[in-house]
């Protein structure tokens, strides 16, 4: 049976620890008793906690630890844990335990005594935080047990290479560098004897890092005056020592830097930014000597628009905010403003009071200018990218589009959303894919490329393009490829046309009979065509670059050669004026000469004179031809005049003969005499017809034939012509008819009725002459020019006669031409009828022609332009 706790012992314990929290629980932590102080300390009543497990009231982290073996309670150590107050906040408690055992030594009850150490814990945490900030560690040395205890910050200073508890100070001494170890041991020896002290020493950690430590301590004595305990602090002053070491070096350097720095270094007061110090560079940068600026406010020199931003910046600095350097403008002594980038730092006293401002101002006017230029450059690049008439884009090293302007969209037919991230391969025509990959890979190697290829538009049709691939370098490494592409489909088409024209021009220059020489502005031969070189007896290549006066040798009328500026050719070329000369004498390389004409014209290109071109021709033979032509024309004129004269002279006696025959026929004649008289009349009329044709032909040849313009009753005219030949047609057993398209042919037209009748009579007369059976048909059709009085009339005379072989048809309209002598003998005629008809049709503004096949008849047709008298006669 478990012995009961004596009440007097319990009461004594409770009364002794009235402010402590006392609980009795079983070994599982179920609370059987809790002291009345629980209400004041935690806000719970005794009844609320009795019967519940202690773990329920601890912080979650601590409750998890309490579930571990040996952590719920212990009679060897105390635990520092957090207990939840009834209102929800946690209090720190340090709890010790007393175990109550049964007769067999088993644990029956657990008596726990918890003390509220929240304030102490808070103070310890605050102290630890402060020590961590100040890099100050603490230590306690129990001189009785010789046991050393180090704070966490002390261990951090030593790189956590010493333990919280150490049996002696040897572990600490092992880190002290040999030069400082003996001095530290002497100080420790005095401390052990009870003497407080301070010492600075250096330690070297395992990683080789050296730190400087400042150590201070105080010694507690027993009543007998013997040292009992030593408590001390150790501060890591490595940075401070380094600063102090550097200070001496920097102090001299500071003056050297400030006196020679290109930056403007200054110190000023906090209140009104009055300059206390100005480096000499202020004269170079601002035009003021230091003594002029000291005692004045910095804001006296700041550009007005920048004063408020600078005041805000200094205010934020004073409040300890971390700020980037500020840029503003100082006003130079001469009035111009200068851009500065300024760093400001407040200097504090040992008690933490800010006493002045240190400023370093750097002239960044050039950088500002560069930033402006960079911004301008970026805007230009953006403009170049966005407004470039070519398609501009960038690709990664895999050939995927990263960026592109709208022109690539228009060129390919793909939207920008489709293009970005797309591989270029599917756009390239299959025939060019290997070559395109080669050039792209060359660009990836850092070699710019330019090449032509064919791409396939999204709609499926090909487009010829020229592409530039430019490597994109970042830190000497190619990270992508730029592309600039333009449509050259039209250019290729134009180039093909140019090549074709060039070939045609070359062919033209090589085939023309005139000589052509190209000259520069100094009169030297730039090119010569083969005809020109041949005329001058030179090989074309031998003339290039030589002066034209060496190649083209011209003589004066007195037989001497032109030289230099005396030469009209040289003057025209050098002055850029046109020149034309006729019937001049040029000399060949072999010493022979020829008669020539030449022209010189200057060559201009976009307003700039480039030279001249000379065109010349050999007219020696032409002069002979002209003379021969003149002789021929004179002979032809004489012939025409002779024929005209003879026609007139012969017509007079012929008219007399015909008149006498007609008188003879009025007399009484026997049958034979009448037959003879008829033969004489037919022969005389035939001869007179021939004379009339010769006379008409002569008039046409001499230009004396005129065409009248008078109204013609076309239908009456055609009826008279048909009546004229009806008897002859009936005599030969032929049908003769006429058809007029009344829808297209007006009743009255303007023209020459006599000449129109003459042409139709010739055609019908021939048709009847060469047709032995069948028919002759005359037809007229018209074509009206809408909105005008103008017509074109088409006349056709079609027969079923002997026809005309195709190979002889070209002779039909030739003067004095007969297709075959046998025809002349059989049918007669002079061969002038069709020639005169052709001339008359042409004089009336029309054309005449024939369609025929041998033994299949003929169709003679001609057209003439005409017009009607008024709108009433117009056919719509």
Tab-separated table of C-alpha atoms in Angstrom, residues 262-266 275 278-290 292-293 298 300-303 328-340 361 363 365:
chain	number	residue	atom	x	y	z
A	262	UNK	CA	37.880	64.139	-59.043
A	263	UNK	CA	34.699	63.736	-56.982
A	264	UNK	CA	33.340	66.581	-54.869
A	265	UNK	CA	33.705	65.465	-51.236
A	266	UNK	CA	32.054	67.580	-48.572
A	275	UNK	CA	29.242	73.233	-45.740
A	278	UNK	CA	34.702	71.140	-49.403
A	279	UNK	CA	37.338	69.264	-51.371
A	280	UNK	CA	39.440	71.260	-53.873
A	281	UNK	CA	37.659	69.546	-56.777
A	282	UNK	CA	34.734	71.920	-56.235
A	283	UNK	CA	36.653	74.537	-58.206
A	284	UNK	CA	37.126	72.213	-61.179
A	285	UNK	CA	33.542	70.971	-61.059
A	286	UNK	CA	31.596	74.047	-59.965
A	287	UNK	CA	33.936	76.991	-60.455
A	288	UNK	CA	34.014	77.848	-56.718
A	289	UNK	CA	37.035	77.697	-54.409
A	290	UNK	CA	36.498	75.727	-51.175
A	292	UNK	CA	33.851	80.377	-51.091
A	293	UNK	CA	31.539	77.450	-50.330
A	298	UNK	CA	24.453	73.273	-50.072
A	300	UNK	CA	22.308	77.542	-52.482
A	301	UNK	CA	23.935	75.613	-55.343
A	302	UNK	CA	21.196	73.069	-56.114
A	303	UNK	CA	19.025	73.449	-59.218
A	328	UNK	CA	20.460	66.046	-59.029
A	329	UNK	CA	21.882	69.162	-60.612
A	330	UNK	CA	24.338	71.629	-59.110
A	331	UNK	CA	24.542	75.122	-60.612
A	332	UNK	CA	28.005	76.047	-61.856
A	333	UNK	CA	29.405	79.467	-61.064
A	334	UNK	CA	28.950	80.404	-64.724
A	335	UNK	CA	25.229	79.532	-64.542
A	336	UNK	CA	25.114	76.193	-66.332
A	337	UNK	CA	23.920	73.106	-64.498
A	338	UNK	CA	25.896	69.917	-63.941
A	339	UNK	CA	24.437	66.495	-63.147
A	340	UNK	CA	25.820	64.851	-59.976
A	361	UNK	CA	29.237	63.903	-55.408
A	363	UNK	CA	29.940	64.475	-62.033
A	365	UNK	CA	26.927	64.821	-66.893
